[in-house]
Amino acid sequence: MGKDRKKKEEEKPKKNDFKAFLKKRAPIYLGLIGLFIIFAVPELTKGDLEGSLPELSAEDKQVVDILMGYNGPNGAGLTVMEALSNKIAEEYPDEKIYDNKKTSVDLIVSKINSEEYQVMFDFKSHKGEMNYDWNVNVNSNEIDANNDDSKYILDLVDFYD
């Protein structure tokens, strides 16, 4: 009987020690979790242009990848995706524009012929809209602009230092 009492007495302090351990440190753990939620989560869920693009079929995605990945005749430097992101950032410098409910990004891919596609990129927000229109040749990876804004983006990419 004496042995049974010793076993029970030894088991109880272990449970109490664990509870005391948690009670002492719970505010620290809650504080760390709170700091993580306040500072890290917004940075991890930060919106960007690439995350705002709509879902596309495999064929359309290939055409858009050719367009957005185009980085000029030299093959180095700024891409069309980066140029578009920079242009949007210039228009909305102090705003989290991708988090705004009135912001929408539309991407329409139309087949012109077996080699050529028309890609229309429309960015709409509470301040206005930007429309871009390109023709993309999937065999030669050649891109032609169909409006002035699209031409500006291509010139920016082509002549980037």
Phi, psi and omega in degrees: 000324180297326180290323180297320180295320180296321179296317181294321181292326179287326182288320184298315180298330179296318179293318180293323178296319180294317178297318179295321178301313180293318181298322181289324188256354181303316179298326179293314180295317178297321178296317178295319177295318178298317178297321178298315181295320183290318187257322187274318185299315178299325179290325180286331181258016182300133181279149175214174184296315182298323178286344181267352181292142180287163177289139182231162174289168183298318181294315179294322179297321178298317179295315180295322177297321177298314181294306185291335179271354181298129181229038172090173182291334180279342179076019178220147175108219188285138175260168178297320179300315180293321179296318177296317178299317179295320179296317178294320179295326177293320181289328183232071189292322186249024184238151169267077191295329182285343178272348181288137182293334182275358180272131175220147177239119179246138180225115183243125179246122180238138180275123178271309174211193186295335183251337191243140179232151173256128179244120178249123181246118180239123177247116181243137178217185181291343181261351182149200181217158175235130182239131179232145184216120180231156167251132183238125175264117185284338179280315183262354184059027179275139182236130177240140179271142180252355176214172186295319180297319178294320178297319178300315180296316179296319178296320178300317179289316183295322186254020178288135181286000000 
